[in-house]
GROMACS .gro file of C-alpha atoms in nm:
model
  103
    1SER     CA    1  13.515  12.827   8.196
    2CYS     CA    2  13.617  12.556   7.949
    3LEU     CA    3  13.967  12.559   7.851
    4LEU     CA    4  13.876  12.460   7.502
    5SER     CA    5  13.576  12.684   7.434
    6PRO     CA    6  13.520  12.800   7.079
    7SER     CA    7  13.585  13.159   7.190
    8ARG     CA    8  13.919  13.073   7.277
    9ALA     CA    9  14.010  12.822   7.013
   10HIS     CA   10  14.019  13.102   6.737
   11ARG     CA   11  14.308  13.278   6.914
   12MET     CA   12  14.574  13.011   6.861
   13SER     CA   13  14.865  13.148   6.669
   14PRO     CA   14  15.016  12.974   6.366
   15ALA     CA   15  15.335  12.912   6.559
   16TRP     CA   16  15.134  12.725   6.815
   17THR     CA   17  14.972  12.514   6.551
   18THR     CA   18  15.314  12.416   6.430
   19ARG     CA   19  15.467  12.334   6.769
   20THR     CA   20  15.153  12.131   6.864
   21ASP     CA   21  15.162  11.935   6.556
   22GLU     CA   22  15.525  11.858   6.611
   23VAL     CA   23  15.439  11.749   6.965
   24ARG     CA   24  15.148  11.538   6.828
   25TYR     CA   25  15.351  11.382   6.570
   26ALA     CA   26  15.638  11.283   6.822
   27LEU     CA   27  15.401  11.128   7.082
   28HIS     CA   28  15.152  10.974   6.860
   29ALA     CA   29  15.334  10.634   6.822
   30LYS     CA   30  15.382  10.619   7.179
   31GLY     CA   31  14.998  10.616   7.226
   32LEU     CA   32  14.997  10.972   7.356
   33ASP     CA   33  14.721  11.077   7.106
   34ILE     CA   34  14.553  11.377   7.269
   35VAL     CA   35  14.743  11.694   7.234
   36VAL     CA   36  14.584  12.031   7.296
   37PRO     CA   37  14.755  12.374   7.294
   38LEU     CA   38  14.670  12.622   7.577
   39ARG     CA   39  14.773  12.965   7.700
   40LEU     CA   40  14.936  12.917   8.057
   41ARG     CA   41  14.703  13.179   8.181
   42TRP     CA   42  14.407  12.967   8.072
   43TYR     CA   43  14.547  12.653   8.252
   44ASN     CA   44  14.629  12.846   8.574
   45ASP     CA   45  14.283  13.008   8.573
   46VAL     CA   46  14.112  12.663   8.629
   47ALA     CA   47  14.408  12.458   8.786
   48PRO     CA   48  14.403  12.386   9.174
   49PRO     CA   49  14.662  12.583   9.363
   50SER     CA   50  14.891  12.267   9.389
   51SER     CA   51  14.910  12.232   9.012
   52LEU     CA   52  14.963  12.586   8.890
   53ILE     CA   53  15.255  12.640   8.654
   54THR     CA   54  15.490  12.932   8.726
   55PRO     CA   55  15.578  13.122   8.394
   56SER     CA   56  15.956  13.131   8.318
   57SER     CA   57  16.145  13.426   8.395
   58GLY     CA   58  16.157  13.541   8.039
   59GLY     CA   59  15.899  13.545   7.764
   60ALA     CA   60  15.533  13.536   7.717
   61ARG     CA   61  15.438  13.471   8.074
   62GLY     CA   62  15.071  13.422   8.101
   63ASP     CA   63  15.059  13.399   7.706
   64ALA     CA   64  15.315  13.113   7.709
   65LEU     CA   65  15.218  12.798   7.537
   66VAL     CA   66  15.116  12.501   7.751
   67VAL     CA   67  15.064  12.161   7.563
   68LEU     CA   68  14.820  11.935   7.744
   69VAL     CA   69  14.908  11.572   7.654
   70GLY     CA   70  14.669  11.278   7.729
   71ASN     CA   71  14.578  10.936   7.599
   72SER     CA   72  14.295  10.728   7.489
   73ARG     CA   73  14.299  10.353   7.479
   74ALA     CA   74  14.569  10.404   7.210
   75LEU     CA   75  14.823  10.417   7.494
   76TRP     CA   76  14.779  10.046   7.578
   77PRO     CA   77  14.935   9.859   7.276
   78ALA     CA   78  15.240  10.093   7.279
   79PHE     CA   79  15.288  10.078   7.664
   80CYS     CA   80  15.231   9.700   7.658
   81ALA     CA   81  15.507   9.660   7.380
   82ALA     CA   82  15.744   9.869   7.583
   83HIS     CA   83  15.655   9.703   7.908
   84ASP     CA   84  15.738   9.358   7.765
   85THR     CA   85  16.068   9.455   7.588
   86ASP     CA   86  16.211   9.721   7.814
   87PRO     CA   87  16.315   9.573   8.162
   88VAL     CA   88  16.342   9.928   8.299
   89ILE     CA   89  15.967   9.990   8.235
   90GLY     CA   90  15.872   9.627   8.310
   91ASP     CA   91  16.042   9.634   8.655
   92ALA     CA   92  15.937   9.981   8.742
   93THR     CA   93  15.721  10.041   9.058
   94HIS     CA   94  15.510  10.293   8.850
   95PRO     CA   95  15.555  10.164   8.479
   96VAL     CA   96  15.298  10.371   8.315
   97ASP     CA   97  15.445  10.692   8.473
   98LEU     CA   98  15.787  10.601   8.367
   99TYR     CA   99  15.678  10.516   8.009
  100VAL     CA  100  15.475  10.845   7.975
  101ALA     CA  101  15.791  11.038   8.115
  102ARG     CA  102  16.022  10.875   7.884
  103ALA     CA  103  15.799  10.932   7.588
   0.00000   0.00000   0.00000
């Protein structure tokens, strides 16, 4: 089933909306402009075994918030600026991975 199906979208809590908006705001200028809240269980239901996320020892377990972060072509201007001005990123073996990890 689709992670973002309409039947699941209506079950997002107001706290998730707030947290997701905070993440979206923090990452937008870095070109990471796709931010989607998910329940951990929804992610693990469709993820391959090598990509499963283990719930933390406390808290909501399968109902924990997972934030999926991605990008459109909005990443490239921000990444290129960082690549050209930050030698750590510019000289990295995997500069995009480093840029995103530091975002």
